C-alpha atoms as an extended CHARMM CRD file, in Angstrom:
* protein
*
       212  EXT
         1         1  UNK       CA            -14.7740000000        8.9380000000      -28.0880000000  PROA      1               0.0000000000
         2         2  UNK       CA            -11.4360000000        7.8100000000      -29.9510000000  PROA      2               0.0000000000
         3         3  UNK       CA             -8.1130000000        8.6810000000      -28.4880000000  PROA      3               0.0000000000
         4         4  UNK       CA             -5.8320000000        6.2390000000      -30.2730000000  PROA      4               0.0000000000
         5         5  UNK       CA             -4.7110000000        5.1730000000      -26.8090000000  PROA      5               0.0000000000
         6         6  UNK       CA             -5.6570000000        1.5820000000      -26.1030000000  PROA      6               0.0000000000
         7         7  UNK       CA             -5.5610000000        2.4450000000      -22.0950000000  PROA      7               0.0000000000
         8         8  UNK       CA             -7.9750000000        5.2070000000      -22.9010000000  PROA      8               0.0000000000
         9         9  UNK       CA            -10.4340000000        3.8870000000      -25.1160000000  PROA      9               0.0000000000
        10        10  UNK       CA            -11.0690000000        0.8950000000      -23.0000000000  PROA      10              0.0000000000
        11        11  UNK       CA            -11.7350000000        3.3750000000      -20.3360000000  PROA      11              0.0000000000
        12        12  UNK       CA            -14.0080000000        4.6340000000      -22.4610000000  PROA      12              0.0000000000
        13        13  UNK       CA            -15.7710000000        2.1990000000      -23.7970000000  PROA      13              0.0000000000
        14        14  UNK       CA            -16.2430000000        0.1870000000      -20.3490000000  PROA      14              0.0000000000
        15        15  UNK       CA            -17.7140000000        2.9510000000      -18.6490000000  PROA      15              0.0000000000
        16        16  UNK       CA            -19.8510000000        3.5260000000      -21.8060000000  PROA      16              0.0000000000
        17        17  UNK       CA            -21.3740000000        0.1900000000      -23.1930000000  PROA      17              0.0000000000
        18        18  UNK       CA            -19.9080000000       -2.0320000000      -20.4340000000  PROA      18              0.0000000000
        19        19  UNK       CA            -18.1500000000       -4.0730000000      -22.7250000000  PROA      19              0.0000000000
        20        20  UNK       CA            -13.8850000000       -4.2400000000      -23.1900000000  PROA      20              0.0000000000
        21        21  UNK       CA            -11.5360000000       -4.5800000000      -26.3420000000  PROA      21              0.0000000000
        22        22  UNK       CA             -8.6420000000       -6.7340000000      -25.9860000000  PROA      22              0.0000000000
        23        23  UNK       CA             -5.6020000000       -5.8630000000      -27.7690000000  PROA      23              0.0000000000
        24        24  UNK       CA             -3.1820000000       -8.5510000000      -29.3020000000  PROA      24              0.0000000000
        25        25  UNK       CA             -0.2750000000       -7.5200000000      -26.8200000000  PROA      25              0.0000000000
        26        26  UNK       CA              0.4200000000       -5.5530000000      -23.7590000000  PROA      26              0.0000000000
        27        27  UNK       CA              0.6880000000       -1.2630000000      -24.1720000000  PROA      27              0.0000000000
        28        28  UNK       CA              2.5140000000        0.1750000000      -22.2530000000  PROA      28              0.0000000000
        29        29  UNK       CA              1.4040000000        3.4790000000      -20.3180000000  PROA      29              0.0000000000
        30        30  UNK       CA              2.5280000000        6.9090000000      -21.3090000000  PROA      30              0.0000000000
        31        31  UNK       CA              2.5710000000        9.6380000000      -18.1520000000  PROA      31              0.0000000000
        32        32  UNK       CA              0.1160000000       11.4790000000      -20.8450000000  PROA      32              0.0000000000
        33        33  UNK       CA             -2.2030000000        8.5250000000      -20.9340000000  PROA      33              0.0000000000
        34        34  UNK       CA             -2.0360000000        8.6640000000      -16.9640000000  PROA      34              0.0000000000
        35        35  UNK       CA             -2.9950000000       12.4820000000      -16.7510000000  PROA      35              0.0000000000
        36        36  UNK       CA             -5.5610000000       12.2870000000      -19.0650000000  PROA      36              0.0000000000
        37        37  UNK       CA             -7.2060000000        9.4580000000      -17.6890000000  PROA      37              0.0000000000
        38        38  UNK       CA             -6.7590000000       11.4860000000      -14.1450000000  PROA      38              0.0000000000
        39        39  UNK       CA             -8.4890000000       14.1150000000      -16.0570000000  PROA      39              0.0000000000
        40        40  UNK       CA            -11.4600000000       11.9380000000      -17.1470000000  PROA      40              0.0000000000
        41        41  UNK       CA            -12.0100000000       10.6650000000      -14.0410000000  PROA      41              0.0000000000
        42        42  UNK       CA            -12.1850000000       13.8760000000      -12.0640000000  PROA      42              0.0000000000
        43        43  UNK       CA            -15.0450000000       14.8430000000      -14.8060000000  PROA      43              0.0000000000
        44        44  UNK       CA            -16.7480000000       11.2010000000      -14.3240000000  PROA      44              0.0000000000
        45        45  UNK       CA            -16.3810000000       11.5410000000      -10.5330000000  PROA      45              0.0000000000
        46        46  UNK       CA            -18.2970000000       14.8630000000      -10.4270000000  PROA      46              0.0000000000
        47        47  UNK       CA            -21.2730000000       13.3120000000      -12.6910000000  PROA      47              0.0000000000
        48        48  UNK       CA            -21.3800000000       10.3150000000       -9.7240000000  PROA      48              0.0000000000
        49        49  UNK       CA            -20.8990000000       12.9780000000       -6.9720000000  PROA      49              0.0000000000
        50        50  UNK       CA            -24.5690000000       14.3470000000       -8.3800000000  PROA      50              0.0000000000
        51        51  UNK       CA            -26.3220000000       11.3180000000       -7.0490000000  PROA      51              0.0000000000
        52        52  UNK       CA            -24.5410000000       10.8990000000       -3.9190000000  PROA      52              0.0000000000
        53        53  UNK       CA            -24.7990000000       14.6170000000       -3.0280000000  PROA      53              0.0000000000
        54        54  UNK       CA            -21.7380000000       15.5430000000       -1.3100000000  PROA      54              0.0000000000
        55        55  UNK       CA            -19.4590000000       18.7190000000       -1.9210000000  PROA      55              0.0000000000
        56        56  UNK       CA            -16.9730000000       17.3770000000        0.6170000000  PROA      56              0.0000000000
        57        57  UNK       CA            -15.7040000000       14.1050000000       -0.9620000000  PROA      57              0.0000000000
        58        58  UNK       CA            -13.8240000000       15.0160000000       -4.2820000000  PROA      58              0.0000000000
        59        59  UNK       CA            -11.8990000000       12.6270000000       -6.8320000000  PROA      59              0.0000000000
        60        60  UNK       CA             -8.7550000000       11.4260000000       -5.6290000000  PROA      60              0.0000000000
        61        61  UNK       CA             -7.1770000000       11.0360000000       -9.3090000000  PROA      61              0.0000000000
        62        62  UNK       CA             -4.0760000000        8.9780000000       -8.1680000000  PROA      62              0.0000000000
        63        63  UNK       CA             -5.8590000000        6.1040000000       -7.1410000000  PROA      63              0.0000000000
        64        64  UNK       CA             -8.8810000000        6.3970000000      -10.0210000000  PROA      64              0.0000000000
        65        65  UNK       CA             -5.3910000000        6.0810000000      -12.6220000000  PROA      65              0.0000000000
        66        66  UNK       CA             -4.0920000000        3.2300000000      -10.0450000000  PROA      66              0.0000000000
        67        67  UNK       CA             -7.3710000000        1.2170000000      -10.6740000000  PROA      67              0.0000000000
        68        68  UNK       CA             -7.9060000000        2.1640000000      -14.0210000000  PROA      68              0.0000000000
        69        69  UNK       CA             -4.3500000000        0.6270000000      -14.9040000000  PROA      69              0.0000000000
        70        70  UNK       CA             -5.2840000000       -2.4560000000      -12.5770000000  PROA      70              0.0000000000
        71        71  UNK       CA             -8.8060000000       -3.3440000000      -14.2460000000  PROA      71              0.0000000000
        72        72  UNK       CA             -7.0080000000       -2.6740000000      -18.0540000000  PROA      72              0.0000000000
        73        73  UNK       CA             -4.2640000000       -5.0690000000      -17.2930000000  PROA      73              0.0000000000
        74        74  UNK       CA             -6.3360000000       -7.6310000000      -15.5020000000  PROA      74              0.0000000000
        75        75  UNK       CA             -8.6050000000       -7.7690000000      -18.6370000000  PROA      75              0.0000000000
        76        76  UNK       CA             -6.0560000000       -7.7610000000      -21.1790000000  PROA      76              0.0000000000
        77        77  UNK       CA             -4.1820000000      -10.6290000000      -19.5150000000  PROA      77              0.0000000000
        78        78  UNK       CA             -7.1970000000      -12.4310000000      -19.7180000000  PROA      78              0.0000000000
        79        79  UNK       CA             -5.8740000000      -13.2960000000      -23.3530000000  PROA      79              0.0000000000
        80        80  UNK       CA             -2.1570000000      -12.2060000000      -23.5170000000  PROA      80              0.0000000000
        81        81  UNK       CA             -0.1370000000      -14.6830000000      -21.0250000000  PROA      81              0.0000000000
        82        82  UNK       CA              3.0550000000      -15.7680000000      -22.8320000000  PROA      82              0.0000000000
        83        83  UNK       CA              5.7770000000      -14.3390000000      -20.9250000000  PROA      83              0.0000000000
        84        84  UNK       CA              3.7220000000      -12.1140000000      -18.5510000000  PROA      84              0.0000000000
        85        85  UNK       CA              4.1100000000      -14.1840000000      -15.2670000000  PROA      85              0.0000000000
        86        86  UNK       CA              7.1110000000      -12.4450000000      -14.1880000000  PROA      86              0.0000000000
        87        87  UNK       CA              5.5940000000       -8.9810000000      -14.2980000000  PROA      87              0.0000000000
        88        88  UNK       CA              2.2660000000       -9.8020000000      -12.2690000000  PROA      88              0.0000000000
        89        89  UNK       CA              2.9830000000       -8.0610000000       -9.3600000000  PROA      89              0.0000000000
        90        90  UNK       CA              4.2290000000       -5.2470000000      -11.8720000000  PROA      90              0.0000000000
        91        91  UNK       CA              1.4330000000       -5.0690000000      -13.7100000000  PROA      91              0.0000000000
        92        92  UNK       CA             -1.0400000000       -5.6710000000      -10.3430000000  PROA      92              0.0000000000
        93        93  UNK       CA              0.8490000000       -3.6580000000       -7.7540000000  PROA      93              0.0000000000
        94        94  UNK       CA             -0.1660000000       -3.2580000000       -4.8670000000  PROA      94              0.0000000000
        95        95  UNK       CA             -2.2800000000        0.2920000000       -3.2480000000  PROA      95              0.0000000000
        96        96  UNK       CA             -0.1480000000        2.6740000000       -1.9370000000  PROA      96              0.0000000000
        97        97  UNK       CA             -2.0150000000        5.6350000000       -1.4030000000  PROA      97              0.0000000000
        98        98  UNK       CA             -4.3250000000        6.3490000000        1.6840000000  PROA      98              0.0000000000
        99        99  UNK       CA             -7.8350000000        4.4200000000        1.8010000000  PROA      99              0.0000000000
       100       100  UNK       CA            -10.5610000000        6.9480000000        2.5540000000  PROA      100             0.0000000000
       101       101  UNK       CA            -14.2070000000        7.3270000000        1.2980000000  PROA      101             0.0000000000
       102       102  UNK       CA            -12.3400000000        9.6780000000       -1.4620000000  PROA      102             0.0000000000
       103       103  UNK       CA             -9.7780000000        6.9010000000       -2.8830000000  PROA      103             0.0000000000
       104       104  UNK       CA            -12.8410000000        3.9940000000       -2.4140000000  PROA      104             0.0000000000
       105       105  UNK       CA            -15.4770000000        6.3370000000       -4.4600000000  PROA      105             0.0000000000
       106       106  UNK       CA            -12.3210000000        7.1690000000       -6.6010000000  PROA      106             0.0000000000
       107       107  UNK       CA            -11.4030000000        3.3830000000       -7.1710000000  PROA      107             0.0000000000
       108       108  UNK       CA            -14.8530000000        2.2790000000       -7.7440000000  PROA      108             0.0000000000
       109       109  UNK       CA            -15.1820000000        4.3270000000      -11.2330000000  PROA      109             0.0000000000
       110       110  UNK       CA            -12.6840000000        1.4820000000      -12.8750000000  PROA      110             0.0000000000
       111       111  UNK       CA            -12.9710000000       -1.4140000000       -9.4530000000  PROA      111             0.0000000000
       112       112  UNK       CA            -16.8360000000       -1.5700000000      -10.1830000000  PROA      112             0.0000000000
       113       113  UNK       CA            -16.0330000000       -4.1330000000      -13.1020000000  PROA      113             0.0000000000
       114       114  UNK       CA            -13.3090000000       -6.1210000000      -11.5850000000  PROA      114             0.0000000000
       115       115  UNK       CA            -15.8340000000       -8.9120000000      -10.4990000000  PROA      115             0.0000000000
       116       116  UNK       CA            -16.6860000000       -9.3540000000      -13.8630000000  PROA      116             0.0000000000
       117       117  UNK       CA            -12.6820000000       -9.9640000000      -15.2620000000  PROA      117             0.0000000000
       118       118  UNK       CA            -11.9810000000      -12.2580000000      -12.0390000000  PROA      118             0.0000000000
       119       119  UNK       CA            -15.3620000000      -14.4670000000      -12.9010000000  PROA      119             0.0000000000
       120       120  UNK       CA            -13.7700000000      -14.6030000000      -16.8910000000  PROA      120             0.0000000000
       121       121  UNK       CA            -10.2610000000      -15.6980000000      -15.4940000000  PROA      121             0.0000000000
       122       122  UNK       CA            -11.8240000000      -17.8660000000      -13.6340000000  PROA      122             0.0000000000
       123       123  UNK       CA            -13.5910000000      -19.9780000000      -15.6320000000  PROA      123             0.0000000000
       124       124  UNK       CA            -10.2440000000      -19.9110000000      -18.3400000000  PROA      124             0.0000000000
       125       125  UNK       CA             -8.3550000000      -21.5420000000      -15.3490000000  PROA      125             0.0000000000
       126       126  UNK       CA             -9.2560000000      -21.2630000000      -11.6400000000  PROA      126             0.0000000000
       127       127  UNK       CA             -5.9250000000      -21.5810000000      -10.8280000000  PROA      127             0.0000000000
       128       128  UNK       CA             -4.4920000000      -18.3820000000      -12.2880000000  PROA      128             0.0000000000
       129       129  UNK       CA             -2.4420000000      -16.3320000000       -9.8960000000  PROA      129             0.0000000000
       130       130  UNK       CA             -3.8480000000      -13.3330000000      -11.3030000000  PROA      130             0.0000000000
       131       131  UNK       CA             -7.0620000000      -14.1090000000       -9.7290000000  PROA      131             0.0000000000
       132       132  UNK       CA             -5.9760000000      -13.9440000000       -6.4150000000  PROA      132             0.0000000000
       133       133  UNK       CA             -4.1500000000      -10.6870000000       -6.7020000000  PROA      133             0.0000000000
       134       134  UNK       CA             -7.3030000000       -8.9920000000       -8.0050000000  PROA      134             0.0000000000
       135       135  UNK       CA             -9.5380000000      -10.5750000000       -5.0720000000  PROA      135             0.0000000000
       136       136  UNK       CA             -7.0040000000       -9.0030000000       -2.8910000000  PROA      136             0.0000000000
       137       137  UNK       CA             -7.9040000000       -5.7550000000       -4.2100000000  PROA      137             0.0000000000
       138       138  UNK       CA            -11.5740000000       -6.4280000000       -4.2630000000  PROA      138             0.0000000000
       139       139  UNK       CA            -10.8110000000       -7.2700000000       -0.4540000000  PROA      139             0.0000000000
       140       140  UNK       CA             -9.3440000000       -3.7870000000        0.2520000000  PROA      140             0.0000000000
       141       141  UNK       CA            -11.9840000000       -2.0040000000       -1.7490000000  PROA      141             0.0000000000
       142       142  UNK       CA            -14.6940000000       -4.4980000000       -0.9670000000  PROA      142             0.0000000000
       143       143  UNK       CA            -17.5440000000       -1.5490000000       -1.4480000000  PROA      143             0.0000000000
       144       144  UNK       CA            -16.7340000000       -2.3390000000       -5.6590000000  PROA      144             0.0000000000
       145       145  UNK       CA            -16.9690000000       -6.1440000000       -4.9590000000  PROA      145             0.0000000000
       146       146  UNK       CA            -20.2940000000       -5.7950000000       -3.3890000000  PROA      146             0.0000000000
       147       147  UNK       CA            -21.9540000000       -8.9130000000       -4.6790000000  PROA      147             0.0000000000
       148       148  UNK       CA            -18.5060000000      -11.1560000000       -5.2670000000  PROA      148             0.0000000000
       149       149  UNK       CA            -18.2160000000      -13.7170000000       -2.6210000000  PROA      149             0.0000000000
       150       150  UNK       CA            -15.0180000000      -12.1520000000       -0.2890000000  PROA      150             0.0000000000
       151       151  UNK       CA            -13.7200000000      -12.8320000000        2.7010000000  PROA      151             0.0000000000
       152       152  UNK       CA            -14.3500000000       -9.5870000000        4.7880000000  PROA      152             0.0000000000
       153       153  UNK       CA            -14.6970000000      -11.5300000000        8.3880000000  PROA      153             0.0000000000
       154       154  UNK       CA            -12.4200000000       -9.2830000000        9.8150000000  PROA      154             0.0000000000
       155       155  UNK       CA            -14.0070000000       -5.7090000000        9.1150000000  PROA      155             0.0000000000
       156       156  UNK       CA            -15.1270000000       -3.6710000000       11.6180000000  PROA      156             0.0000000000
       157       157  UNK       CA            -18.6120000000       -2.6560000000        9.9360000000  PROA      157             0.0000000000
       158       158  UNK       CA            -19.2540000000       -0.0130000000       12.5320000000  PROA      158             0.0000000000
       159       159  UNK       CA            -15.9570000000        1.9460000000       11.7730000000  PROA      159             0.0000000000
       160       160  UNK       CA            -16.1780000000        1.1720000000        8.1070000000  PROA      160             0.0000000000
       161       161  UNK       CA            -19.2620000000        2.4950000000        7.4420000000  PROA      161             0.0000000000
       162       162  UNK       CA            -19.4900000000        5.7000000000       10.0970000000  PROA      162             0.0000000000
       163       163  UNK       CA            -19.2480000000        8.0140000000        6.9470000000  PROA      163             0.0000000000
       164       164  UNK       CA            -22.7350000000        8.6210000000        6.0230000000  PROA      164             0.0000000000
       165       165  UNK       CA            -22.1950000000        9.1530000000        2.7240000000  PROA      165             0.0000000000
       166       166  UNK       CA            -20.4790000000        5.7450000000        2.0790000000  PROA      166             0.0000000000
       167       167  UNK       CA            -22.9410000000        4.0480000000        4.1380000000  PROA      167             0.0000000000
       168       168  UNK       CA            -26.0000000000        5.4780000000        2.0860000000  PROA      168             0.0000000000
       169       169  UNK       CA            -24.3800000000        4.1530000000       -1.3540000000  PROA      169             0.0000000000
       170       170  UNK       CA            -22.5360000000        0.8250000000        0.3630000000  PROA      170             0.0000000000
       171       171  UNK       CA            -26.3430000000        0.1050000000        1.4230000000  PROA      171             0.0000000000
       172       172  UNK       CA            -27.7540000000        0.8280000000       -1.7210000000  PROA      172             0.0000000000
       173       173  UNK       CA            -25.3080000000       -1.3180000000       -3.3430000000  PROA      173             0.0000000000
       174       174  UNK       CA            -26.1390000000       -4.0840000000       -1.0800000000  PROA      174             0.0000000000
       175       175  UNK       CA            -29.9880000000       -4.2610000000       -2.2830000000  PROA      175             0.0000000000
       176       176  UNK       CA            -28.9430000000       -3.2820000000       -6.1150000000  PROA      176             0.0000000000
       177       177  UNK       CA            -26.6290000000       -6.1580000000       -5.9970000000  PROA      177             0.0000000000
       178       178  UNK       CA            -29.0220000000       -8.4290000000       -3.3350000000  PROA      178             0.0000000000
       179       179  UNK       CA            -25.9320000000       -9.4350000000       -1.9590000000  PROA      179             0.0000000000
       180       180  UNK       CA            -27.3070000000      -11.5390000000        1.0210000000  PROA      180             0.0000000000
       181       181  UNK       CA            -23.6880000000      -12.3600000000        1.9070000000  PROA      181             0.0000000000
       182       182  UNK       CA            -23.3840000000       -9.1210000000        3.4140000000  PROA      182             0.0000000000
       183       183  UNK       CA            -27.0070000000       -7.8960000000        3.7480000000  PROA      183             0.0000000000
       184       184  UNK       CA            -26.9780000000      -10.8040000000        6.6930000000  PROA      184             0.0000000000
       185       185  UNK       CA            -24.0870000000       -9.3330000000        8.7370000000  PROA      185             0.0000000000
       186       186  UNK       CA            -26.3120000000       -8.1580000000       11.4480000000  PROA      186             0.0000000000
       187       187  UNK       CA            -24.9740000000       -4.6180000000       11.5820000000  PROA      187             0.0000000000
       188       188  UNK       CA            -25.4680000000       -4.3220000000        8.4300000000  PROA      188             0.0000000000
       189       189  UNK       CA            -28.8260000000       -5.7630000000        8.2570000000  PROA      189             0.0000000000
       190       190  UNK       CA            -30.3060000000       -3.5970000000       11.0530000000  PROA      190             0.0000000000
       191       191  UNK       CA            -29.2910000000       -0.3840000000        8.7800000000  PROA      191             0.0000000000
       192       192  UNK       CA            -30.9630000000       -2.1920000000        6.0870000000  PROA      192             0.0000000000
       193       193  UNK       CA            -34.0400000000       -2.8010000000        7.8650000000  PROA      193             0.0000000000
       194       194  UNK       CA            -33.9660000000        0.8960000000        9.3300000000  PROA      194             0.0000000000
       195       195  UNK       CA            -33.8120000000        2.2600000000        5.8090000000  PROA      195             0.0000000000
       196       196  UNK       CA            -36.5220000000        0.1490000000        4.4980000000  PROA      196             0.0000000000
       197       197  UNK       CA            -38.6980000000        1.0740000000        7.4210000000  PROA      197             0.0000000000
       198       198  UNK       CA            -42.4860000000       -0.2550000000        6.3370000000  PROA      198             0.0000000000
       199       199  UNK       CA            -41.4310000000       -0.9230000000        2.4480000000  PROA      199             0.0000000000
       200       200  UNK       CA            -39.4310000000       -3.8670000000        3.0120000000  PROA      200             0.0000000000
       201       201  UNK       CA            -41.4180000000       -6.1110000000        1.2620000000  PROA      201             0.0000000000
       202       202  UNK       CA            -41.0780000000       -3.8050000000       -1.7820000000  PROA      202             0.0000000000
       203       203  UNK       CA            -37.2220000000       -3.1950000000       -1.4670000000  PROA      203             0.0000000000
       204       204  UNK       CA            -36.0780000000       -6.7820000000       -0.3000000000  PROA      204             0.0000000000
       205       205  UNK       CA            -39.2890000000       -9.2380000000        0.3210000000  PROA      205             0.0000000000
       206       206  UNK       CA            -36.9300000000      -12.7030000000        0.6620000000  PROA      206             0.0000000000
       207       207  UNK       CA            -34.4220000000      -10.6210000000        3.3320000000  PROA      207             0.0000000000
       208       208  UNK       CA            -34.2410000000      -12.4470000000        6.8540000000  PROA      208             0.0000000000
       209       209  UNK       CA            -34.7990000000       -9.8130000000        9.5040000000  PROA      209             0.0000000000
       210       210  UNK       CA            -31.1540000000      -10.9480000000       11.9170000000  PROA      210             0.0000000000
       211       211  UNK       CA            -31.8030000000      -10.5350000000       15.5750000000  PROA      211             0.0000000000
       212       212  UNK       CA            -28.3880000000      -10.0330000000       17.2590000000  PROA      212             0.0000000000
């Protein structure tokens, strides 16, 4: 699906085949780019609300559009540098909306390949700037790093996860990703081991069993 929009059609094609196009310089983007993107991502959001089965969580398009516009700049500056270090935080700004199991779902259509861009920056230079502004997303909405080594010490996994929605797909996450990292926080390991009941040698055979 061709738009002519570079924004778009790396939407597009990321969500499609997984891979990304990187332009020779940095596009600006229109408000009509921004609404239809929003637009898109209300559709793809219902497609993904068919496997999580939920009528009561729906697409928060402001933040899908915020972390559309922070994965397609993070990727394109992956190439295009010269000049770009004053507009970082610019480019990257920071979240401003309201985190909820909505905006994290919502962030997660575009957030979901951020790991990916951050491991590519890294091994250009490991001491880009960049890469710590995007692990500071990752860190806010950790459910799309699941996998990436964060710090998340601080989280309260009992209040974090008390929607049972987002605990169901953070969980299944978890074992799609076999993020041991996080699959050994013993909170979350005792869900794990509740859901797995007498299959967890077929979900997760090399998973410790953590005794609090």
């Amino acid at each position: 699906m061709e738009t002519k929009s570079p924004f778009l059609d790396t939407l597009f094609l990321l969500r499609k085949d997984e891979c990304i196009t990187i332009f020779s310089d940095l596009k600006e983007i229109s408000k009509k780019e921004e609404e239809d993107a929003a637009d898109y991502f209300e559709m793809e959001f219902e497609k993904e609300r068919l496997e999580f089965l939920s009528d009561q969580i729906d697409c928060d398009k402001e933040t899908a559009v915020w972390a559309a516009k922070i994965l397609y700049y993070s990727a394109q500056l992956y190439l295009i540098r010269e000049n770009t270090a004053k507009d970082l935080n610019k480019l990257i700004p920071k979240f401003k909306g309201t985190k909820n199991v909505s905006s994290i779902l919502s962030a997660d259509l575009s957030l979901r390949f951020l790991p990916q861009t951050i491991l590519a920056l890294q091994n250009a230079d490991s001491e880009d700037p960049l890469i710590k502004m995007l692990e500071i997303v990752l860190q806010q909405f950790h459910y799309s790093g699941i996998g990436y080594d964060l710090d998340l010490e601080n989280i309260n996994w009992e209040e974090e996860l008390k929607d049972k929605t987002y605990r169901k797909l953070y969980l299944e996450r978890i074992v799609e990703k076999k993020a041991y990292q996080l699959a050994e926080i013993p909170f979350i390991n005792k869900l794990l081991i509740a859901e797995f009941g007498m299959y967890k040698e077929v979900f997760w055979r090399e998973l410790k069993i953590i005794e609090n």
